[in-house]
PDB file of C-alpha atoms in Angstrom:
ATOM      1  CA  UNK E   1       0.000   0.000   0.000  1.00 41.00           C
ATOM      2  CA  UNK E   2       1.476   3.229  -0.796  1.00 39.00           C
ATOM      3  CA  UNK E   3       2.137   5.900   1.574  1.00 39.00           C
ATOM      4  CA  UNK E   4       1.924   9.956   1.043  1.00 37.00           C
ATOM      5  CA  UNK E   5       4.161  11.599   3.377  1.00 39.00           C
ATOM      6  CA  UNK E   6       2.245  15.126   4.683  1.00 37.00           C
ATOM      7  CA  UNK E   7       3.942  17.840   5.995  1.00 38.00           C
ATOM      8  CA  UNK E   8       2.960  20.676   8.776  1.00 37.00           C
ATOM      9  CA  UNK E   9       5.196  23.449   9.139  1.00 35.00           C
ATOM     10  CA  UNK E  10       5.683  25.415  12.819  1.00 35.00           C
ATOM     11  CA  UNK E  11       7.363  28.054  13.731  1.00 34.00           C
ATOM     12  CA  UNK E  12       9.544  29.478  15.961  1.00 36.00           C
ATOM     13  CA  UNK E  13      11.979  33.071  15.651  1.00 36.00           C
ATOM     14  CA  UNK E  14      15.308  32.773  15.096  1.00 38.00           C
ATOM     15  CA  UNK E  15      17.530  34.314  17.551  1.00 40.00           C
ATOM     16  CA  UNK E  16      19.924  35.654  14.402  1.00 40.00           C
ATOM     17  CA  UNK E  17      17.393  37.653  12.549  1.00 35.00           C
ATOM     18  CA  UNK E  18      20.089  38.963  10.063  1.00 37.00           C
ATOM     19  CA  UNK E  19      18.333  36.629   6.771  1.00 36.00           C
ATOM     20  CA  UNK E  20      15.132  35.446   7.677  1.00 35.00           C
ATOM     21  CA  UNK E  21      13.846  35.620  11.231  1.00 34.00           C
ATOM     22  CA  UNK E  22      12.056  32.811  11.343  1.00 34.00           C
ATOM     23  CA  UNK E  23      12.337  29.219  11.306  1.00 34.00           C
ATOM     24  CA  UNK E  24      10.311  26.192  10.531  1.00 35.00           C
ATOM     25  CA  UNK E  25      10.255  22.865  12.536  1.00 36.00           C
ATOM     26  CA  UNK E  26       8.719  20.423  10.296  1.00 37.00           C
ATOM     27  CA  UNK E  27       6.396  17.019  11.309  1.00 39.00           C
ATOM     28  CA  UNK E  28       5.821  14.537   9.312  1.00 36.00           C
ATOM     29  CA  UNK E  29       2.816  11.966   9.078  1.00 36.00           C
ATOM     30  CA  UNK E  30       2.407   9.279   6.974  1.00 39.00           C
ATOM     31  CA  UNK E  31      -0.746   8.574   5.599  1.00 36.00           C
ATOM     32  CA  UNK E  32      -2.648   6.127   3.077  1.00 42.00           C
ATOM     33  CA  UNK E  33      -1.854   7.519  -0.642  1.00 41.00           C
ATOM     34  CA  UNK E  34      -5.755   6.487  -1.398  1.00 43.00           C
ATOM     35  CA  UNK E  35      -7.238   8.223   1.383  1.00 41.00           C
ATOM     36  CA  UNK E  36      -6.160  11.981   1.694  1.00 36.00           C
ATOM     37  CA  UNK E  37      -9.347  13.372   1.976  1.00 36.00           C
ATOM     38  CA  UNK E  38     -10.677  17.243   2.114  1.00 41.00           C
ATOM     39  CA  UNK E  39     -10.077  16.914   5.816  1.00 36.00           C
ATOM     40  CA  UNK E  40      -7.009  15.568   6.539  1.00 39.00           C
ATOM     41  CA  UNK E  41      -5.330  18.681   3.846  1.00 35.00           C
ATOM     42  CA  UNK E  42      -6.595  21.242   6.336  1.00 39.00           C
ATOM     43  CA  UNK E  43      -3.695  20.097   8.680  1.00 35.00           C
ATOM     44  CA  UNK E  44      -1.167  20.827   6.374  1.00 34.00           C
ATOM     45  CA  UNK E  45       0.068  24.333   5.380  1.00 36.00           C
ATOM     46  CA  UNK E  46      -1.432  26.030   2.689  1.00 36.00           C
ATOM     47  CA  UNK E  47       2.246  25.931   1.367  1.00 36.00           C
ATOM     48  CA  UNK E  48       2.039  22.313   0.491  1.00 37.00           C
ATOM     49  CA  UNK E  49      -0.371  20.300  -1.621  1.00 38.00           C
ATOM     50  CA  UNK E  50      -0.826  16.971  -0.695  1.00 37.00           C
ATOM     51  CA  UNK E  51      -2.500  15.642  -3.339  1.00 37.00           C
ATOM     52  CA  UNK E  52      -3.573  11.902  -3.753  1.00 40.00           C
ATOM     53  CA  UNK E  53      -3.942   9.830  -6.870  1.00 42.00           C
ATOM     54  CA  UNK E  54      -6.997  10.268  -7.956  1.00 38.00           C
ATOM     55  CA  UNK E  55      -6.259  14.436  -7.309  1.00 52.00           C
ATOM     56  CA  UNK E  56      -7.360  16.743 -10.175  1.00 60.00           C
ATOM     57  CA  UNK E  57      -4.198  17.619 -10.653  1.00 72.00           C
ATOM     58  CA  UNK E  58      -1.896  16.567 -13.113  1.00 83.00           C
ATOM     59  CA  UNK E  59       1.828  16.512 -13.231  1.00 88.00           C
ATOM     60  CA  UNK E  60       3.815  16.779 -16.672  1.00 88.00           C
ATOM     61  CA  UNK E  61       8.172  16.772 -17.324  1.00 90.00           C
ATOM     62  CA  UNK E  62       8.981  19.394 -19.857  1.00 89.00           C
ATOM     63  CA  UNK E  63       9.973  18.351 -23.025  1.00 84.00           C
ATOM     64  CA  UNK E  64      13.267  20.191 -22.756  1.00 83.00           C
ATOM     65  CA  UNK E  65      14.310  20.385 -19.058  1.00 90.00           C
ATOM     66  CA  UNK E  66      14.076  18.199 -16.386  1.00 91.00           C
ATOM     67  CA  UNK E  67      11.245  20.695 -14.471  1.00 93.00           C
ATOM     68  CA  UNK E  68       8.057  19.749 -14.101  1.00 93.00           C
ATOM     69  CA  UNK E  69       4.729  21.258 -14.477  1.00 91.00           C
ATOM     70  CA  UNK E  70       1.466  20.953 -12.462  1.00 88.00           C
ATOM     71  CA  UNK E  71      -1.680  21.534 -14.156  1.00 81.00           C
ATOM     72  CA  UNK E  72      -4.991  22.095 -12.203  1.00 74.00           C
ATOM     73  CA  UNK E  73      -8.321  22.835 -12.631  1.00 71.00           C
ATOM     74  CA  UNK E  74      -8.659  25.995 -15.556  1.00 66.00           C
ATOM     75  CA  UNK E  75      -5.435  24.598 -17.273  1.00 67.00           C
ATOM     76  CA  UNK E  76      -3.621  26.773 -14.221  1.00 77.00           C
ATOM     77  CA  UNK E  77       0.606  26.131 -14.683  1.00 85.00           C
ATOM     78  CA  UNK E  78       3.062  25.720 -11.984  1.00 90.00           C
ATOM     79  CA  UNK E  79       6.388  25.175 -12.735  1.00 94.00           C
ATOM     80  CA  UNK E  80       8.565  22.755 -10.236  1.00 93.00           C
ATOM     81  CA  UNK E  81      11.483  20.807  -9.952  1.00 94.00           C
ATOM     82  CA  UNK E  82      11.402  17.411  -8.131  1.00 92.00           C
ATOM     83  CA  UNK E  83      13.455  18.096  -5.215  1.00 87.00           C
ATOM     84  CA  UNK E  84      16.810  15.649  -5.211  1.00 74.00           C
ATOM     85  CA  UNK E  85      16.549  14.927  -1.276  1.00 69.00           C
ATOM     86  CA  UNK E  86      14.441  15.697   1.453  1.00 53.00           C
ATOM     87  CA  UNK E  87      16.031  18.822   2.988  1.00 61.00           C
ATOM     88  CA  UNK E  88      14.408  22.190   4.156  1.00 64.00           C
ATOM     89  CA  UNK E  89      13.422  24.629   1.738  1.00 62.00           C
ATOM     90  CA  UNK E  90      16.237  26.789   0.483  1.00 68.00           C
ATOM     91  CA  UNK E  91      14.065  29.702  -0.253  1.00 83.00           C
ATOM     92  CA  UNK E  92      10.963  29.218   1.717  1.00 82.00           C
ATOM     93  CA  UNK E  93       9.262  28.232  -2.166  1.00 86.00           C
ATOM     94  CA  UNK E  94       6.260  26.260  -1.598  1.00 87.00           C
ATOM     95  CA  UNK E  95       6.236  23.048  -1.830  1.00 87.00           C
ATOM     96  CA  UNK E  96       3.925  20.003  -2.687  1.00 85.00           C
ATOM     97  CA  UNK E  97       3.890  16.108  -2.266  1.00 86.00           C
ATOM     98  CA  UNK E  98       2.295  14.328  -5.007  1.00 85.00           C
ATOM     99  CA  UNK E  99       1.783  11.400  -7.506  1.00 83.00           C
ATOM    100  CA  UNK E 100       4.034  11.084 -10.419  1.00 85.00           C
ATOM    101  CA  UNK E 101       4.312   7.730 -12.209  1.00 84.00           C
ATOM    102  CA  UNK E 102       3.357   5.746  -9.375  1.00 82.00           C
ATOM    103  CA  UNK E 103       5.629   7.237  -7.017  1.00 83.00           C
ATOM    104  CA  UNK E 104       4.950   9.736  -4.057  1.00 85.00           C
ATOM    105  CA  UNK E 105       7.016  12.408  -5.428  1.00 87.00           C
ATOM    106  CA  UNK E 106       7.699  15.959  -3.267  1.00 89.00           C
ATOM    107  CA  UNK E 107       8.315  19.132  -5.873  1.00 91.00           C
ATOM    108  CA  UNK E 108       9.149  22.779  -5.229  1.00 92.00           C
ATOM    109  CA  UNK E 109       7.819  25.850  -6.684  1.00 93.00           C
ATOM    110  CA  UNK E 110      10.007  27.579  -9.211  1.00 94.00           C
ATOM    111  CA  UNK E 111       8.343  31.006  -9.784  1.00 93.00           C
ATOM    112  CA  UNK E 112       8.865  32.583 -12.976  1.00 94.00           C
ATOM    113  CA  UNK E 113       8.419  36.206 -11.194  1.00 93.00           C
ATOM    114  CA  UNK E 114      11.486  35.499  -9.134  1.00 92.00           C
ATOM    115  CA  UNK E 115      13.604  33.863 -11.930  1.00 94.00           C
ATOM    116  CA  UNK E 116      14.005  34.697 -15.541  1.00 94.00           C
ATOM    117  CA  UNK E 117      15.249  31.378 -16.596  1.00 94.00           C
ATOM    118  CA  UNK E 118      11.681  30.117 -14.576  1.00 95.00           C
ATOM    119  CA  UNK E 119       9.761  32.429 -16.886  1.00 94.00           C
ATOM    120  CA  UNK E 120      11.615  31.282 -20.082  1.00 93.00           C
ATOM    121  CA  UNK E 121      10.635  27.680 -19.698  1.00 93.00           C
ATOM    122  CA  UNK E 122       7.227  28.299 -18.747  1.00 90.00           C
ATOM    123  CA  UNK E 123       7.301  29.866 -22.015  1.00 88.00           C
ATOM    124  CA  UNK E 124       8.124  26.785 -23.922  1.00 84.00           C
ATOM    125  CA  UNK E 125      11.368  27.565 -24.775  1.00 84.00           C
ATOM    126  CA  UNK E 126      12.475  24.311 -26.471  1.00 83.00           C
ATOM    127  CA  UNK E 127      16.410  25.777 -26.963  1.00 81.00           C
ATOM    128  CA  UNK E 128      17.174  25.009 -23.214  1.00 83.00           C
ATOM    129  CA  UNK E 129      18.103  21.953 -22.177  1.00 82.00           C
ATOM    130  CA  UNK E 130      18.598  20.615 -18.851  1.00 92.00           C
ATOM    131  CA  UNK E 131      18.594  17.380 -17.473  1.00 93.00           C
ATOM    132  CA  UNK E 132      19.817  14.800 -15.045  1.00 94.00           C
ATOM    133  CA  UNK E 133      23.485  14.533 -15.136  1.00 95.00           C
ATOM    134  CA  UNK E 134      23.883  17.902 -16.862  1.00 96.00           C
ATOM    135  CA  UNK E 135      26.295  20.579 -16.461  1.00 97.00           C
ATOM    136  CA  UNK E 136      25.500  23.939 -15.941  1.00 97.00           C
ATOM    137  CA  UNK E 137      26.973  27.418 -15.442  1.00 97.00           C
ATOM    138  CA  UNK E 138      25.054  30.269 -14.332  1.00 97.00           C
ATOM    139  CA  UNK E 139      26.553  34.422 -14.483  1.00 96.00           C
ATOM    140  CA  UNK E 140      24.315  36.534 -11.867  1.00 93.00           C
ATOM    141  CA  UNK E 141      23.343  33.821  -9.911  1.00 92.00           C
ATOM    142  CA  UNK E 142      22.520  36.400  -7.462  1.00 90.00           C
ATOM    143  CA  UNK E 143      21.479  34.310  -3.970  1.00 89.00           C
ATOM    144  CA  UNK E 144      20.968  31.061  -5.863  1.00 91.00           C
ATOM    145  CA  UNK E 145      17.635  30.824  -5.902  1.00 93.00           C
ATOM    146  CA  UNK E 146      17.281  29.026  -9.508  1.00 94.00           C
ATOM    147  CA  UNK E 147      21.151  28.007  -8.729  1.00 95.00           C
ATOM    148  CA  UNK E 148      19.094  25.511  -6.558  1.00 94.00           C
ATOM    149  CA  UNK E 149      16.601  24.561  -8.651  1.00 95.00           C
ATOM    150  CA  UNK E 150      19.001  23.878 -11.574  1.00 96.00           C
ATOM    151  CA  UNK E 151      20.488  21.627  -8.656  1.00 95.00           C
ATOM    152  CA  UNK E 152      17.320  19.744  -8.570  1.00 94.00           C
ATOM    153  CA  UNK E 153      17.263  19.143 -11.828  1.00 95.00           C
ATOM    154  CA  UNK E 154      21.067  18.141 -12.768  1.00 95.00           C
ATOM    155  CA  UNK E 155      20.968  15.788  -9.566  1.00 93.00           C
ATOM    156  CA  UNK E 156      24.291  14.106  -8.089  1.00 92.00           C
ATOM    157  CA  UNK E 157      25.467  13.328 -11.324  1.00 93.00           C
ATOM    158  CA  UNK E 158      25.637  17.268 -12.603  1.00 95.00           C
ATOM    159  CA  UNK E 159      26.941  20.200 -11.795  1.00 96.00           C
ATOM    160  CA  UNK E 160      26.010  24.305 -11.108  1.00 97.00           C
ATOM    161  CA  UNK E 161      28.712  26.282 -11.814  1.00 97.00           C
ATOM    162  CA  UNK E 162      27.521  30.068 -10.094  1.00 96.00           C
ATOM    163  CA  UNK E 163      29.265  32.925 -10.772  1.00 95.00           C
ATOM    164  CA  UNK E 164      28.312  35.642  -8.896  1.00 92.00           C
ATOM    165  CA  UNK E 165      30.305  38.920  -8.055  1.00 88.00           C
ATOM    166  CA  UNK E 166      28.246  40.875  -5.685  1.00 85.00           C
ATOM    167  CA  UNK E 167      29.462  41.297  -2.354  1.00 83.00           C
ATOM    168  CA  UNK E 168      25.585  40.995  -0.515  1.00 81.00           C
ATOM    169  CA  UNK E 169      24.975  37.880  -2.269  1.00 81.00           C
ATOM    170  CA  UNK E 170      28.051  36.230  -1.716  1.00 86.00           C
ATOM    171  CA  UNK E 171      27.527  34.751   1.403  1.00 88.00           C
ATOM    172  CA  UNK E 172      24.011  33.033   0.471  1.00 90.00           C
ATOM    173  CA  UNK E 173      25.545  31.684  -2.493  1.00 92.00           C
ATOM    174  CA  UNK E 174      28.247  29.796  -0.539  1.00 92.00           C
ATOM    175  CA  UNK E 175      25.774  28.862   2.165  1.00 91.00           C
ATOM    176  CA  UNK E 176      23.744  27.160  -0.835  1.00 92.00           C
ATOM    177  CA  UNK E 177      26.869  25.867  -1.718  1.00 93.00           C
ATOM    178  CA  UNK E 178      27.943  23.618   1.156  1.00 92.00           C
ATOM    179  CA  UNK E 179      24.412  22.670   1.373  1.00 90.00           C
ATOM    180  CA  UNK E 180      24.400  21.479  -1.946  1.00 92.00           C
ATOM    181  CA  UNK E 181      27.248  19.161  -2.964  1.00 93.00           C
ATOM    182  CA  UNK E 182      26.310  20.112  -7.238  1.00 94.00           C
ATOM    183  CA  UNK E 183      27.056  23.551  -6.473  1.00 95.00           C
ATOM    184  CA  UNK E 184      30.184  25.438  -7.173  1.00 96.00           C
ATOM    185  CA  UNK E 185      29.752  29.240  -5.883  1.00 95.00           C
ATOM    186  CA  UNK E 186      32.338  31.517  -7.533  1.00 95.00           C
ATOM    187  CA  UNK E 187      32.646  34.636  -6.151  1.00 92.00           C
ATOM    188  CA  UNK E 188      34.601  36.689  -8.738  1.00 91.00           C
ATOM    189  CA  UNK E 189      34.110  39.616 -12.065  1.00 90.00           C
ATOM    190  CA  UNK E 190      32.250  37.712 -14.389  1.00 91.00           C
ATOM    191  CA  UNK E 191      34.299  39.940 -16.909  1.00 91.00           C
ATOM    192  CA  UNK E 192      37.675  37.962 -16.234  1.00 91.00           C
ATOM    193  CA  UNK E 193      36.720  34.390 -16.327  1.00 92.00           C
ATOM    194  CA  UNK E 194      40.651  33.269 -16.477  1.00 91.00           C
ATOM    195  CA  UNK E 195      40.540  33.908 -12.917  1.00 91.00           C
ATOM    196  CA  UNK E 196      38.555  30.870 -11.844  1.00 93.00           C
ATOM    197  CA  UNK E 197      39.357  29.114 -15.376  1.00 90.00           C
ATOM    198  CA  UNK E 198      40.949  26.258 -13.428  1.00 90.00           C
ATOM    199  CA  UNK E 199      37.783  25.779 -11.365  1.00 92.00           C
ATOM    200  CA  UNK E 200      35.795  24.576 -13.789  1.00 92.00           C
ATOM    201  CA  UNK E 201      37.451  20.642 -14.509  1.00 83.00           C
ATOM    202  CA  UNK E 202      35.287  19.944 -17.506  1.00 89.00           C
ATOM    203  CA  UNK E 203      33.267  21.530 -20.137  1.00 95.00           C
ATOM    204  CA  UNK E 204      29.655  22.719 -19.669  1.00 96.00           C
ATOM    205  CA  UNK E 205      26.248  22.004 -21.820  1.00 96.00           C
ATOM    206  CA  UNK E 206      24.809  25.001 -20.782  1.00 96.00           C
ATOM    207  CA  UNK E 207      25.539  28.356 -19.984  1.00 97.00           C
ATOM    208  CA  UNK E 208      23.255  31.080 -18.933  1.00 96.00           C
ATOM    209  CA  UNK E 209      23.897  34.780 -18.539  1.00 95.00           C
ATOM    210  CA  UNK E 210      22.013  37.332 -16.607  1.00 93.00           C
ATOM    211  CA  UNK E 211      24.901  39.235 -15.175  1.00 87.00           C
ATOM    212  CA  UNK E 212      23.265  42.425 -15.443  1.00 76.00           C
ATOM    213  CA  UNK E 213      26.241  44.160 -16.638  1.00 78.00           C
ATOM    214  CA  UNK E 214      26.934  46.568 -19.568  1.00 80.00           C
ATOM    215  CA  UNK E 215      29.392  43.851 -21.318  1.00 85.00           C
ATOM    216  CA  UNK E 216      26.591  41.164 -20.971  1.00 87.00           C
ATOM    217  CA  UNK E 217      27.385  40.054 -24.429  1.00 91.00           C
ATOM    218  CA  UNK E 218      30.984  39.835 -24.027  1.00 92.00           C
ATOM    219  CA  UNK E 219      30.682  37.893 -21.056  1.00 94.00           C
ATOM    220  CA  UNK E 220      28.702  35.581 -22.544  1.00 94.00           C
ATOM    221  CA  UNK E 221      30.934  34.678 -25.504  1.00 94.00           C
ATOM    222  CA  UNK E 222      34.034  34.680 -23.487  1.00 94.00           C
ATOM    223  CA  UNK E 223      31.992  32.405 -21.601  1.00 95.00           C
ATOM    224  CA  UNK E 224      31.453  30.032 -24.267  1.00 95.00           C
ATOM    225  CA  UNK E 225      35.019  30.221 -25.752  1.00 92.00           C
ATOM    226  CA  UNK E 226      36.043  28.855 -22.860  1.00 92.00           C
ATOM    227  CA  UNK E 227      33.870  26.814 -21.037  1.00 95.00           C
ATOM    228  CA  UNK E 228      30.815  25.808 -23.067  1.00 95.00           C
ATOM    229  CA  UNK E 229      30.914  22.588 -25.115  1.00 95.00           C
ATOM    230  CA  UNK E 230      30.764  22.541 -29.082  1.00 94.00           C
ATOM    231  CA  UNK E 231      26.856  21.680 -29.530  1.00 94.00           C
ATOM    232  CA  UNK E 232      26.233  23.094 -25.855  1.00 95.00           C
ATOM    233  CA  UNK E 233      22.926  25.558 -25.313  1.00 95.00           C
ATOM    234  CA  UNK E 234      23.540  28.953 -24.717  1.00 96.00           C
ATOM    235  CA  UNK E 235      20.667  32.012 -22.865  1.00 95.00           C
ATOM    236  CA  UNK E 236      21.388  35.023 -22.294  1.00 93.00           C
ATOM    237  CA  UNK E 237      18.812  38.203 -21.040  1.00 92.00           C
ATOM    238  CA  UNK E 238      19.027  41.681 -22.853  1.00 90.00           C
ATOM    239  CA  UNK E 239      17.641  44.664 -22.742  1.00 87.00           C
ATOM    240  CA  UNK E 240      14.753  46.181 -25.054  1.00 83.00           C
ATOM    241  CA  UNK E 241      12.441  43.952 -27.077  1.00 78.00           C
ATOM    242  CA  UNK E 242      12.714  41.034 -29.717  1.00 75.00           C
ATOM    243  CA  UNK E 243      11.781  43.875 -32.475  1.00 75.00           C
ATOM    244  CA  UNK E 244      14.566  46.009 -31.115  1.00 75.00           C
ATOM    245  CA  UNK E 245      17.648  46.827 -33.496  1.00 65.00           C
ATOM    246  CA  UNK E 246      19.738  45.916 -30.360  1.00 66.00           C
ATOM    247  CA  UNK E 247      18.611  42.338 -31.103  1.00 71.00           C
ATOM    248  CA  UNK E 248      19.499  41.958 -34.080  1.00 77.00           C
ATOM    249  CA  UNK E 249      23.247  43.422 -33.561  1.00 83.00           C
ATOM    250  CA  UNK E 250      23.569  40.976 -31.010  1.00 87.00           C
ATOM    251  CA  UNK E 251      22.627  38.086 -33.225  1.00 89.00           C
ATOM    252  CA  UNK E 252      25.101  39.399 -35.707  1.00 89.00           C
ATOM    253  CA  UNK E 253      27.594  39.453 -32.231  1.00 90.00           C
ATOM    254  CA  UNK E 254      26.884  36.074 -31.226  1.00 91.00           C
ATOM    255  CA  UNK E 255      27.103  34.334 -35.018  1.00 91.00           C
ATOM    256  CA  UNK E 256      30.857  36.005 -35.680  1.00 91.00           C
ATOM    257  CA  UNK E 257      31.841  33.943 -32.497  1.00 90.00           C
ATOM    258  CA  UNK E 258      30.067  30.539 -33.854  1.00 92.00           C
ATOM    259  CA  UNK E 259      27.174  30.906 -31.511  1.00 93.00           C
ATOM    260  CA  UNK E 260      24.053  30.611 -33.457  1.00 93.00           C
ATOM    261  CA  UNK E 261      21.018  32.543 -31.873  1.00 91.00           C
ATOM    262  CA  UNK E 262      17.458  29.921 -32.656  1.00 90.00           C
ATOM    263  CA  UNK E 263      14.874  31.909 -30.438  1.00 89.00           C
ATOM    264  CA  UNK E 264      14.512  35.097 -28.703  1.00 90.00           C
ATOM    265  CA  UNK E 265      11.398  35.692 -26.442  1.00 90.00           C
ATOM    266  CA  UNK E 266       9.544  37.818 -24.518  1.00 91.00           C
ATOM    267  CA  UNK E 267       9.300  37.170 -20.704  1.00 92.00           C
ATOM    268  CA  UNK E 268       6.116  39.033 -20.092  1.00 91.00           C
ATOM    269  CA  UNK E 269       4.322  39.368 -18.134  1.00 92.00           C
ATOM    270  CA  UNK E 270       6.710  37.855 -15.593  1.00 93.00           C
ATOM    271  CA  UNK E 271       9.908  39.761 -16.827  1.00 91.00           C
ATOM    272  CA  UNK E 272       9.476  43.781 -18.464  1.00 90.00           C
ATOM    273  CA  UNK E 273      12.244  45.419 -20.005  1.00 88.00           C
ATOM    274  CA  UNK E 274      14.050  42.799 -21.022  1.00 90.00           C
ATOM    275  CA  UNK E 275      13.545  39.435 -23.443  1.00 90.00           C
ATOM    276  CA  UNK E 276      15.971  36.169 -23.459  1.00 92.00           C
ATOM    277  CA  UNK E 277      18.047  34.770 -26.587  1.00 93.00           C
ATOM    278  CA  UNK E 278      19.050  31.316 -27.032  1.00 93.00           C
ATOM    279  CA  UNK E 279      20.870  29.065 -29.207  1.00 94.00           C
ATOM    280  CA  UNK E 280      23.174  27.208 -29.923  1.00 95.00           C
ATOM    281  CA  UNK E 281      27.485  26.885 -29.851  1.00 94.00           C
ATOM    282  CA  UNK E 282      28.174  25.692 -33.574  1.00 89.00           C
ATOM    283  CA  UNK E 283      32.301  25.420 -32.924  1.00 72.00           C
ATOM    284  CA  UNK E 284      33.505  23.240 -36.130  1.00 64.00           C
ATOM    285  CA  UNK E 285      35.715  20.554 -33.894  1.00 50.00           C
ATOM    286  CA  UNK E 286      38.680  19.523 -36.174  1.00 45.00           C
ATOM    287  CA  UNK E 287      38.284  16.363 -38.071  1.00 44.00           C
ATOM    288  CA  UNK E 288      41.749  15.376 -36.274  1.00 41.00           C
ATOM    289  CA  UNK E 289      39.783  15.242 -32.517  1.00 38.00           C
ATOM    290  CA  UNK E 290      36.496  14.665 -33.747  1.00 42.00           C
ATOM    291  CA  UNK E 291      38.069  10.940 -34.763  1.00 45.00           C
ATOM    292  CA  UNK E 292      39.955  10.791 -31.657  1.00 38.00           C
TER     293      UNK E 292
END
């Protein structure tokens, strides 16, 4: 007989109130997967779902990333990632236990109005791909919020590579990082990548860059030139419009360094001001190695 494990969150104030001032102690009951009822939800937070079999909602893996989505009732989206081991929430996301396949699965929310990457493949963007085992590096990873749900996703076998350079994110980076064995927090100018060059033991499949800096474009495709694989995915956030000129120069940018641009998209109406580009690293290998 299967079991659904429900969750009910206390809690208490933190005697640091630096971060967050409170904490949660968490129960756990185990219950009968066929007989959550109405009742027995009420004594769980409104923060998680536990939702049986036979629930209305539905989960679905996107086609191009190992995240997940949750459809309800109206054809309402949530985008999640399937969280890799049973540990407190990072970020305080909400957080649901549910069916998937068979199995009692327990997901996090990834909200595309706190992450643009979120937003991007809640709008289908089928040039991103993620999955188990994959290596990633992000620029701007800010706190690592979606450093931690690209952890989800890559699992044990991947890696995050986060590069950020601010000096009031630094510390909640590194605190995700020794939390997180797949996470590599790098703390140094985006602009001169040589500097943790030796970090970084293997090549990645994707790279994306929301470093919010003036050079974003350069940054990206010394990025690339040195880190990402030949074939690897490549995102990158810019400022304006899809129909600006700006995006088209930076197409022009990208192709002159053999990265190949095969979407740009709007974010709205999570993300305004700004729209992602995607593609592909098209670096000829030599018919020497490619043989090797």
């Amino acid at each position: 007989m299967s079991k659904l494990l429900l969750t009910k969150y206390k809690w208490r104030r933190r005697g640091n109130t630096k971060s967050r001032g409170w904490s949660k102690l968490v129960d756990f009951v185990e219950v009968d997967c066929n007989e959550v009822s109405d009742s027995d939800s009420e004594h769980s937070n409104n923060s998680l779902a536990s939702i049986s079999p036979k629930s209305d909602l539905s989960i679905e893996r996107l086609q191009f990333s190992g995240a997940f989505v949750s459809r309800g009732k109206g054809d309402s989206l949530q985008l999640m990632t399937r969280c890799s081991e049973f540990m407190e929430d990072d970020f305080g996301e909400e957080t649901l236990t549910a069916d998937y396949n068979g199995e009692c699965c327990r997901f996090r929310i990834w909200s595309p109005y706190k992450s643009k990457l979120a937003a991007a493949l809640l709008k289908d963007l089928a040039h991103v791909q993620i999955f188990e085992g994959s290596k990633v590096m992000y620029l701007g990873a800010a706190t690592g919020c979606s450093v931690s749900h690209l952890a989800d996703i890559v699992g044990a076998g991947g890696v995050v590579y986060a590069v950020e350079t601010s000096p009031w994110a630094n510390s909640e980076l590194l605190a995700l990082a020794k939390r997180r064995p797949n996470v590599v927090a790098i703390t140094e100018d985006a602009t001169m990548p040589y500097k943790y060059h030796r970090v970084i033991s293997e090549s990645v499949d994707f790279l994306f860059c929301d470093a919010l800096h003036h050079e974003q474009l350069r940054i990206l495709m010394l990025h690339a030139r040195h880190f990402l694989r030949p074939g690897g995915r490549f995102a990158l956030m810019l400022t304006g419009t899809p129909q600006d000129s700006a995006g088209l120069g930076a197409v022009q940018r990208l192709h002159a360094e053999q990265l190949d641009a095969l979407d740009q998209i709007s974010l709205q109406p999570y993300v305004h001001g700004q729209f992602l580009l995607a593609g592909v690293y098209n670096l000829t290998i030599p018919e020497t190695l490619a043989d090797a």
